[in-house]
XYZ file of C-alpha atoms in Angstrom:
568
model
C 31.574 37.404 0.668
C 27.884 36.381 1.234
C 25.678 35.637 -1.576
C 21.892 35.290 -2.388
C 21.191 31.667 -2.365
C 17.757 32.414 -3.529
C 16.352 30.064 -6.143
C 12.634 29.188 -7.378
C 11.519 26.154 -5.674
C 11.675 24.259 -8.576
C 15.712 24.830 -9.116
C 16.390 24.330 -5.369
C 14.886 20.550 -5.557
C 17.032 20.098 -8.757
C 19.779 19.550 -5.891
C 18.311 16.328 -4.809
C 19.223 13.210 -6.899
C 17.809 9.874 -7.518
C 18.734 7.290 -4.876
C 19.343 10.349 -2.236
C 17.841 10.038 0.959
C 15.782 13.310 1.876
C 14.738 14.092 5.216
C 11.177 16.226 5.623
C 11.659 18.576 8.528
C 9.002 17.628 10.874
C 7.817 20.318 12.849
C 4.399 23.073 12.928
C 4.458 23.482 9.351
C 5.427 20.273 6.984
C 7.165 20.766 3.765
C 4.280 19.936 1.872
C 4.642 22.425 -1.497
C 8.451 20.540 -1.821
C 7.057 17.485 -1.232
C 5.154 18.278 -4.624
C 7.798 19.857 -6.609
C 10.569 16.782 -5.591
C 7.492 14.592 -7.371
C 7.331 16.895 -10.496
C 11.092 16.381 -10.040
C 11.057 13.092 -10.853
C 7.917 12.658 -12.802
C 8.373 9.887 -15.338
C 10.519 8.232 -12.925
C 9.474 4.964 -11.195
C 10.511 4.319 -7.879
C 13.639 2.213 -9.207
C 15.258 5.349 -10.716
C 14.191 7.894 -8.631
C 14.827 5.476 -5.566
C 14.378 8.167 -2.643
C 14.932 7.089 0.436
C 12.272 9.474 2.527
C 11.999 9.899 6.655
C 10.218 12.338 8.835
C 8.284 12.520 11.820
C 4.993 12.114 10.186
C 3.660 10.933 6.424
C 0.540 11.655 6.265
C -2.108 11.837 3.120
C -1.174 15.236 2.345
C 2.329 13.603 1.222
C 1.149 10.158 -0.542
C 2.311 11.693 -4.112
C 5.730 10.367 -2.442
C 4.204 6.623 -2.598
C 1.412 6.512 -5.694
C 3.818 8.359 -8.202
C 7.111 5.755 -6.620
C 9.089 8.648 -6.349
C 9.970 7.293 -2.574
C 11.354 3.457 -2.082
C 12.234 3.480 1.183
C 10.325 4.950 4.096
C 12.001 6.015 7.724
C 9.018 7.513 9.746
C 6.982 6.901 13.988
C 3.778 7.637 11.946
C 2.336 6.774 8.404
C -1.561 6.905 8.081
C -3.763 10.116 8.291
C -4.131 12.640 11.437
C -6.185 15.558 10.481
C -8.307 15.520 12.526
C -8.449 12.193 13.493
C -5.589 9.083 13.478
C -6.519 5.995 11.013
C -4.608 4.120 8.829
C -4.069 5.130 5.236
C -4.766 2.438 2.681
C -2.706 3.426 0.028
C 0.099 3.743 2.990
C -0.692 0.520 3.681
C -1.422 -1.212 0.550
C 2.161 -0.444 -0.759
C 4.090 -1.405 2.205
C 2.313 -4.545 2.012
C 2.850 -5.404 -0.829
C 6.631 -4.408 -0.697
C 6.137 -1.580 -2.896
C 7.745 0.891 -0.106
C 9.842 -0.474 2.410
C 9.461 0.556 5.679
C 11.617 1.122 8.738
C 9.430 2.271 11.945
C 10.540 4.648 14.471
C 9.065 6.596 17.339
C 8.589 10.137 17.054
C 11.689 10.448 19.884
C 13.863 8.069 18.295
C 14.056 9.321 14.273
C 15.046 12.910 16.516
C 17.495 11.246 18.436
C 18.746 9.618 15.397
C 19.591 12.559 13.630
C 20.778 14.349 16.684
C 23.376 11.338 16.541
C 24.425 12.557 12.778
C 24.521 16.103 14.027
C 26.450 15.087 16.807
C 29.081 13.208 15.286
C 28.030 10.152 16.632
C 27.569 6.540 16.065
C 24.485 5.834 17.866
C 22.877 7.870 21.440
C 21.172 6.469 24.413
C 16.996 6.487 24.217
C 14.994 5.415 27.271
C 12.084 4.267 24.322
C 11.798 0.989 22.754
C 12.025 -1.215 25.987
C 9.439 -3.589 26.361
C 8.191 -3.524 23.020
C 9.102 -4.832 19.703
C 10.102 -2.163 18.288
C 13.076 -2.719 19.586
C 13.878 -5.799 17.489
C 15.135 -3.943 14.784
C 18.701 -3.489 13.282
C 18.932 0.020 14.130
C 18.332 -0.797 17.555
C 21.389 -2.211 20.069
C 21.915 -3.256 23.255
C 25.106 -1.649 25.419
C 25.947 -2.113 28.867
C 25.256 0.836 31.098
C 24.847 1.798 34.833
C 22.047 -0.361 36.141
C 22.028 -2.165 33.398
C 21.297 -2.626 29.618
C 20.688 0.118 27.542
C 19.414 0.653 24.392
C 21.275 2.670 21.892
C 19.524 4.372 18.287
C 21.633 4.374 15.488
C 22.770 7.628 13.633
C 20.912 8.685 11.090
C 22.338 11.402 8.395
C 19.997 11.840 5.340
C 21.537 13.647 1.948
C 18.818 16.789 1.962
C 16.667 17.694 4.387
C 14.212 20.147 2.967
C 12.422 22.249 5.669
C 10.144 24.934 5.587
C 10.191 27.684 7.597
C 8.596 31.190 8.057
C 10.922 33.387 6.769
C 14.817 33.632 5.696
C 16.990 35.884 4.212
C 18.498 35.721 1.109
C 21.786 34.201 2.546
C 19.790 31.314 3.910
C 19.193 32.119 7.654
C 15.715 30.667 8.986
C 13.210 31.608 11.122
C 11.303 27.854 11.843
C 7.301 27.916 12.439
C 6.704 26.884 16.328
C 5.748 24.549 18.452
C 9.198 23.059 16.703
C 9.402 19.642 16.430
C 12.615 18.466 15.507
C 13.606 21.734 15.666
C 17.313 21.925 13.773
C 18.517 18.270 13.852
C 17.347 16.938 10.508
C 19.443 20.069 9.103
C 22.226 19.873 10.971
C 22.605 16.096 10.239
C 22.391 16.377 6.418
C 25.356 15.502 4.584
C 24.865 17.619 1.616
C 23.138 20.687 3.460
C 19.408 21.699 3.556
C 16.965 23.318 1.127
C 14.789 25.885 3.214
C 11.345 27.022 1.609
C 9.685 29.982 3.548
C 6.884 32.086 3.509
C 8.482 34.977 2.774
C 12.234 36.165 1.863
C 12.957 39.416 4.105
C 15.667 41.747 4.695
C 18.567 40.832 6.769
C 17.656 43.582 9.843
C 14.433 41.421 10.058
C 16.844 38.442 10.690
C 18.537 40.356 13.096
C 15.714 41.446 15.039
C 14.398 38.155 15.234
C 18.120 36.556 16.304
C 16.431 34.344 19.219
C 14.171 32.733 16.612
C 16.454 31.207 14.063
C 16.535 27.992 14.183
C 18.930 27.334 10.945
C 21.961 28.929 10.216
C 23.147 29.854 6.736
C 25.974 27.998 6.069
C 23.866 25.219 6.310
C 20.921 26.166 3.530
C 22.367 25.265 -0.016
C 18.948 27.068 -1.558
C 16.316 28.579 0.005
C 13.174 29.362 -2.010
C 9.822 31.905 -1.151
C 6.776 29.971 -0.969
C 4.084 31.126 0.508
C 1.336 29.019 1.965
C 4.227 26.024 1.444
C 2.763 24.220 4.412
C -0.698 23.724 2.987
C -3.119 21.953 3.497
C -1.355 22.347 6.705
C -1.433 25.288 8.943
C 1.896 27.697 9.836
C 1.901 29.479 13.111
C 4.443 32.553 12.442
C 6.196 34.135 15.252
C 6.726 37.536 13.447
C 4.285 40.457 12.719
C 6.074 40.390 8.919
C 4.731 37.395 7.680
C 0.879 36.141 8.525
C 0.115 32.299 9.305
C -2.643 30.851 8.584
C -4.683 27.642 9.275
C -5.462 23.889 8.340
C -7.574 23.360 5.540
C -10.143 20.905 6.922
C -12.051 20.502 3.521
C -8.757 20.209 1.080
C -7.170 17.618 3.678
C -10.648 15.226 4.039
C -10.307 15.097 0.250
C -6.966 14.105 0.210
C -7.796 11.281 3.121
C -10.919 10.378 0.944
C -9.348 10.411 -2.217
C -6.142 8.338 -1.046
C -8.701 5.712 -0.590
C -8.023 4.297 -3.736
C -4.818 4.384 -5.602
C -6.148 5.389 -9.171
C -8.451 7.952 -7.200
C -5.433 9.641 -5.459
C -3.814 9.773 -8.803
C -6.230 11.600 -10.263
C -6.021 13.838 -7.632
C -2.241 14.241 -7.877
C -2.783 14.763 -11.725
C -5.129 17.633 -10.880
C -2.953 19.206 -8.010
C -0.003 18.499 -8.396
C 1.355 17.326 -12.039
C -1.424 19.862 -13.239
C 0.063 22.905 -12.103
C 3.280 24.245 -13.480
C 4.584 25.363 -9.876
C 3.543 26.366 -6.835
C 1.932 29.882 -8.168
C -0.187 27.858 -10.266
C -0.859 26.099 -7.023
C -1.737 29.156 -5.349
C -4.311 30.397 -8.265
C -5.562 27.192 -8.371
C -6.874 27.711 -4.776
C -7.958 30.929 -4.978
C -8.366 34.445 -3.008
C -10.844 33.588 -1.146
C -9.744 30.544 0.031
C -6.551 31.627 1.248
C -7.771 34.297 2.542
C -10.004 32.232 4.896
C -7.325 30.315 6.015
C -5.007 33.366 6.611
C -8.006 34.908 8.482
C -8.847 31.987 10.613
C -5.184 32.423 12.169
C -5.935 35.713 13.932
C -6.152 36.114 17.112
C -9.552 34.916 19.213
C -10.752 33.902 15.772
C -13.478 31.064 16.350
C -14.167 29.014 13.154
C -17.270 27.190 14.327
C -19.974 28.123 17.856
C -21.307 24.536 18.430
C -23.521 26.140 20.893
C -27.314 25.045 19.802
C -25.819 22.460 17.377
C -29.493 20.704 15.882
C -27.149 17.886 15.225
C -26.383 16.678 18.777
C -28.997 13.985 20.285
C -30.291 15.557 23.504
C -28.558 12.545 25.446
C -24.862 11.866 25.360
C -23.653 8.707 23.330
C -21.683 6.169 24.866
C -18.652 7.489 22.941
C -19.211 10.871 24.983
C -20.033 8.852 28.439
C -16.664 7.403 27.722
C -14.359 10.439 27.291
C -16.546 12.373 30.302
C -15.837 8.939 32.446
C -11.946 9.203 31.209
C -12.173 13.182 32.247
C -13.408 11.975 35.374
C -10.441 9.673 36.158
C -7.945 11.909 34.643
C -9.167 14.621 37.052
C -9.196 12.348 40.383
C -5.617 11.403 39.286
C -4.097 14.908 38.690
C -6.021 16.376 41.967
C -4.113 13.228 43.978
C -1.761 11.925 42.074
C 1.067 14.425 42.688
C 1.696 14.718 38.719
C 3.453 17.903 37.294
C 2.546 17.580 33.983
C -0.297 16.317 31.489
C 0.611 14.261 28.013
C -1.981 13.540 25.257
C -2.318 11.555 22.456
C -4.270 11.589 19.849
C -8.207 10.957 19.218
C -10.570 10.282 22.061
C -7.676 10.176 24.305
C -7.099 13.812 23.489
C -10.358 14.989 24.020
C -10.657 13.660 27.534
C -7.346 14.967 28.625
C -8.615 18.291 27.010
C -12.064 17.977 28.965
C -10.456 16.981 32.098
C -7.750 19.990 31.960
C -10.474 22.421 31.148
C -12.878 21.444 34.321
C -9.342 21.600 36.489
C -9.374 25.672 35.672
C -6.637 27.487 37.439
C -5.420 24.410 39.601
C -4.856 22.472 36.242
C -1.140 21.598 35.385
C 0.555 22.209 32.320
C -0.712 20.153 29.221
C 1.512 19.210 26.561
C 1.849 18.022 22.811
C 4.980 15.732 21.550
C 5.806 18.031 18.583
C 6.854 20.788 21.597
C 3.216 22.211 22.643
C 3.558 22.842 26.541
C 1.045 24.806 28.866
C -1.331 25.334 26.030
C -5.120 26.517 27.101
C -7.376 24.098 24.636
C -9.636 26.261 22.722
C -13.023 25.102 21.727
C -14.137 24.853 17.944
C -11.122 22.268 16.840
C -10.500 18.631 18.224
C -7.173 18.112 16.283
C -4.205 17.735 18.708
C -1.807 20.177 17.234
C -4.857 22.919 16.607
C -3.245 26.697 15.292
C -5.611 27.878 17.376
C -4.402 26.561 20.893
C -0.894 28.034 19.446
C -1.040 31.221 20.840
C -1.663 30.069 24.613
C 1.147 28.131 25.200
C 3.444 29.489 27.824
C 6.825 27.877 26.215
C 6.975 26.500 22.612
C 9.552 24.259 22.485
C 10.249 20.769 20.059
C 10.866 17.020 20.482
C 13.834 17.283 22.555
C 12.560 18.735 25.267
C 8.966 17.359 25.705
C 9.845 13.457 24.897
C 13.381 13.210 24.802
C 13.461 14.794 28.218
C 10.663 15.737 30.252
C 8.623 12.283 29.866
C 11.973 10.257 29.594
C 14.407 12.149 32.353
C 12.136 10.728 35.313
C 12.418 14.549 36.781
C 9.227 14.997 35.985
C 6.114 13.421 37.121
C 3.700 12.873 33.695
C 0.193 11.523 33.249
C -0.545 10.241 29.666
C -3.575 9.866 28.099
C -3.458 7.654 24.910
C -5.696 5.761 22.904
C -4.546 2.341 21.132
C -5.528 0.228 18.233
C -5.507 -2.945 20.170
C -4.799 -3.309 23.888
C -4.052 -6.670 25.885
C -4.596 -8.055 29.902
C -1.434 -6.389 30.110
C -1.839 -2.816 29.217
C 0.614 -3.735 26.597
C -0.711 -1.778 23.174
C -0.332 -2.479 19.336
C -0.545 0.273 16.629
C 2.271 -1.292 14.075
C 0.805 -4.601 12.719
C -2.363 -6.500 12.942
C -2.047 -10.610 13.248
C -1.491 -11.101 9.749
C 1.549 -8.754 9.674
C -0.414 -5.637 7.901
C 0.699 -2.358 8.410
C -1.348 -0.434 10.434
C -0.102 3.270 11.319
C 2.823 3.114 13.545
C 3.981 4.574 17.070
C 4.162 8.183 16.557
C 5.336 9.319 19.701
C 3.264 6.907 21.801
C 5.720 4.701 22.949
C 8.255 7.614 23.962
C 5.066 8.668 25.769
C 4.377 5.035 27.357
C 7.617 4.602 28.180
C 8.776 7.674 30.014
C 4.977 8.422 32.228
C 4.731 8.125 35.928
C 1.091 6.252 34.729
C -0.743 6.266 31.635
C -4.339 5.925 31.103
C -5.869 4.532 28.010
C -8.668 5.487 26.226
C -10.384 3.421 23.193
C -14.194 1.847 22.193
C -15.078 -1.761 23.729
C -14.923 -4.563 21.824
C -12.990 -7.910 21.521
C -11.281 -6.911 18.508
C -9.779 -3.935 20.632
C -9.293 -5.828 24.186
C -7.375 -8.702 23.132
C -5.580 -11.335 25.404
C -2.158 -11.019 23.996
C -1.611 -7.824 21.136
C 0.482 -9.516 18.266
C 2.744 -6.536 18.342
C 3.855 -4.578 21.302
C 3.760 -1.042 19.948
C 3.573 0.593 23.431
C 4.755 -1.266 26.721
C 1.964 -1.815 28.965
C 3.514 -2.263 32.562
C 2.713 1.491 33.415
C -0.646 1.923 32.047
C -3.167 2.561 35.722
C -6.239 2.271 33.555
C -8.353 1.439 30.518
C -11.307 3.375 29.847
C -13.959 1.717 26.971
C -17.572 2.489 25.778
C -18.762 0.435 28.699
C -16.397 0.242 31.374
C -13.382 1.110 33.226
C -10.731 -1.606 33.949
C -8.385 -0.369 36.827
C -5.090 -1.562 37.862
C -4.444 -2.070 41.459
C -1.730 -0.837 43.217
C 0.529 -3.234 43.432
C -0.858 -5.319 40.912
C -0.372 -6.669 37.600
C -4.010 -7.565 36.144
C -7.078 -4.844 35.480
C -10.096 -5.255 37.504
C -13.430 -3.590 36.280
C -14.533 -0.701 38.320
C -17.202 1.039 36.554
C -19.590 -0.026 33.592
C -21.826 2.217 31.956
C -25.345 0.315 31.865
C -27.325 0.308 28.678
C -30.910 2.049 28.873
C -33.073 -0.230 31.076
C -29.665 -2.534 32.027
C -29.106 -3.298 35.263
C -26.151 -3.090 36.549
C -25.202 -6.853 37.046
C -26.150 -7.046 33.509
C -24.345 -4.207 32.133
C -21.251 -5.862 33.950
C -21.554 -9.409 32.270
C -22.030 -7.345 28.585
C -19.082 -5.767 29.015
C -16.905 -8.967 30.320
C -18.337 -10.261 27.077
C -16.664 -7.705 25.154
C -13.102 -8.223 26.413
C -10.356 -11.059 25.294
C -9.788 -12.442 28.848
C -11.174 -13.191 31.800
C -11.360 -9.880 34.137
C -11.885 -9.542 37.404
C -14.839 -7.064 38.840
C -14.184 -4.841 41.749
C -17.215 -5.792 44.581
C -17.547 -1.721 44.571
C -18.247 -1.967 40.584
C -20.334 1.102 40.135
C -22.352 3.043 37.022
C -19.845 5.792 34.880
C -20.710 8.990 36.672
C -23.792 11.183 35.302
C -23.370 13.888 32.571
C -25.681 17.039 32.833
C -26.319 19.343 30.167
C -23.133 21.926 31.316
C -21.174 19.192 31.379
C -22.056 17.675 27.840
C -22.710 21.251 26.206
C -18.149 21.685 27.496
C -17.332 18.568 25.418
C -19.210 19.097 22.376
C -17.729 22.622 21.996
C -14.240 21.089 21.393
C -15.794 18.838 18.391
C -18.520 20.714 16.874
C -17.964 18.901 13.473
C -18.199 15.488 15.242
C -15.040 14.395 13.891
C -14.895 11.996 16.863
C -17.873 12.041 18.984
C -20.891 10.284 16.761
C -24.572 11.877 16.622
C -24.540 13.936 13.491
C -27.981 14.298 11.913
C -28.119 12.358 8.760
């Protein structure tokens, strides 16, 4: 006999216990009202006796509660900073892993899944075509086995306690329909020892399950509680695949003050005193924000809804910056490459990186090829209005949603398909080799994310980041990303180009300052790299920008969340 395993959210985290360790479902829509209700769990509790041990694809400011109240000890994660819309490290992140507050294991994005799809599978550890090169690899959940052609790496099996996952919608048994693009999709759950607590949008009838067969991505017998809680992923958007329940979109303004407050630690716990230990439970949460609010957010999720026409923006200078001249000169390049290259498919990271890949797609048109996004984002049409990678609004274009698997774990590591990646870095060496884990002194800096699945598996990589010796080092002091297939680097004032064949960058293109000549421009920007580099004798300017051109860019970031040149 089948029975209701519904619960309030506050009972169904009573099933986690100190010292557990809980997986966070990493997928469209992040568990972010549980993340609050396992802290009001254990308020009172330092991180001795609450001792979680916490992993997921991504902690991000939205979940710091987890670190500044101690209710997490131990942190298994590819990415730990902030992301909306932009990628930066998090100082209270960082601050307590320094100091040895939170202890950290880092993963890539591909790895943690292939981890747990070990602990699903049975299995002691799986094959990943990550890691090599870099030194991320130099860790003890990381081996060595002989294999055909030679040594392969092997990820350890990962199998948390509780995962806690939330979804769209699920009946009252426990069956859930997950929020695409899907991330991890049902590994976390299927590896958990103890079973999963789902919280979703909405609790519907079991026809509505059964209508919607193709979309459930978590069996029953799995769910020990599942709990309604709508708007669970915010300040995080949920795109719903069902006319029954409506998603809805980031909040840009409560996420910035998150990032801001998490600044400081005493700052972000006043902020967790106000929204989190100062509601009684999510409802509270829910009045707390308002009608209106939600309502906006709901709304912005519809169809051809545009939050923001940059078109006119006062704020833009009436000539490109050299941040812009960089990410049009990176278009430029990405273009040339994907009209001769013979590439199938287009990867982006995050940041500038993204934008230029974006650009670049965008001026392809109809001859473009498919563009994709690690969390399982493939063929998606970027929409202007939004600069963050995983945007709700680029959601409905996609022409197949899909998860971690299949993106990283296959079609950038299989070699069956033919990728171009576009990535930025924090620090990049004469190698190509990149570093986004640790600075010289050994300080935490944000992690891999998926970067070095993305490194690791592309036919060629292109890199995208602002010039400066602190950036273009001669030797990164931690290889985050391998850098023996990255074709070129593209800075604020130049382009360094690897030559077929080769293993050093030669400069190829310089982008003169006003009234710099060009022999000039070229010894400024050899100033502002860590080695000596070669220059190409057909060195030429970056490539104008007309007003089209620069209008096309703008549109994507009309809040210059990347590109400078606000008005004051």
């Amino acid at each position: 006999m089948r029975v209701s395993k519904v619960v309030s959210l506050g009972e169904a985290v009573r099933l986690v216990e100190p010292g557990d360790h809980v997986h966070l479902a990493y997928s469209e829509a992040r568990p972010n009202a549980a993340v609050s209700a396992l802290v009001r769990r254990f308020a009172g509790l330092g991180g001795h006796e609450a001792g979680l041990t916490v992993s997921t694809g991504g902690l991000v400011s939205s979940q710091a509660s987890l670190v500044s109240e101690g209710t997490a000890k131990r942190i298994i994660a590819s990415f730990v900073g902030d992301n909306f819309p932009t990628g930066a490290p998090n100082r209270l992140f960082q601050t307590a892993i320094d100091e040895g507050r939170v202890e950290l294991e880092e993963v890539t994005l591909w790895t943690l899944v292939a981890r747990l799809m070990a602990g699903a599978l049975g299995l002691p550890s799986v094959p990943v075509r990550s890691l090599v090169g870099s030194d991320l690899a130099r860790q003890s959940w990381v081996s060595e086995e002989p294999g055909e052609g030679g040594t392969v790496l092997t990820a350890s099996a990962l199998r948390p306690d509780i995962t806690v996952v939330h979804g769209v919608a699920a009946d009252r048994h426990g069956n859930v329909i997950l929020s695409p693009p899907y991330g991890e999709a049902a590994w976390g759950s299927l590896a958990a020892r103890r079973g999963v607590i789902a919280a979703v949008e909405a609790i519907v009838d079991d026809d509505v399950i059964r209508r919607n067969q193709a979309l459930v991505g978590i069996p029953s017998h799995l769910v020990k509680a599942v709990a309604e809680v709508p708007l669970g992923a915010h300040p995080y958007g949920l795109y719903s695949p069902i006319p029954e329940v409506a998603g809805y979109v980031e909040d840009e303004e409560f996420i910035l003050e998150q990032r801001r407050a998490s600044r400081e630690l005493d700052r972000y716990r006043a902020w967790v005193q106000e929204w989190v230990h100062g509601v009684a439970d999510h409802e509270a949460y829910l009045g707390k924000l308002g009608y209106d609010r939600i309502q906006r957010l709901v709304g912005g999720a519809g169809a051809g809804v545009w939050r923001v026409d940059s078109a006119g923006d006062p704020s833009w200078p009436a000539a490109p910056g050299a941040e812009e001249l960089m990410v049009h000169e990176a278009a430029r390049l990405i273009g040339a490459r994907l009209t001769g290259g013979g590439f199938e498919v287009l990867m982006t990271g995050i940041g500038y990186a993204n934008l230029a890949a974006w650009l670049a797609h965008s001026r392809l048109g109809e001859g473009a090829v498919p563009l994709m996004a690690e969390i399982g984002a493939y063929g998606y049409e970027p929409r202007p209005g939004d600069p963050f990678i995983f945007s709700h609004r680029n959601l409905p274009t996609c022409t197949w949603m899909t998860g971690v698997t299949e993106i990283l774990g296959s079609v950038m590591a299989s070699g069956n398909s033919r990728s171009l990646a576009v990535l930025g870095a924090g620090t990049i060496d004469r190698h190509g080799n990149t570093n986004s884990s640790r600075d010289a002194d050994g300080r935490f800096l944000v992690g891999s994310g998926g970067a070095n699945d993305i490194a690791s598996g592309a036919a060629e990589v292109i890199l995208v980041v602002k010039h400066g010796r602190s950036r273009l080092v001669e030797q990164v002091p931690f290889v985050t990303c391998p850098g023996d297939r990255v074709g070129a680097i593209v800075t604020t004032r130049c382009v360094l180009e690897r030559r077929p064949g080769g293993t050093e960058f030669a400069m190829t293109a310089v982008l003169p300052a006003p009234g710099e000549t060009l022999a000039d421009a070229v010894r400024s920007a050899r100033e502002g790299i860590g080695w000596e580099v070669a220059v190409a004798a057909d060195v030429a300017p970056f490539a104008p920008v007309d007003e089209a051109a620069a209008a096309a860019l703008r549109a994507f970031d009309p809040r210059h969340s990347f590109l400078p040149g606000a008005a004051a």
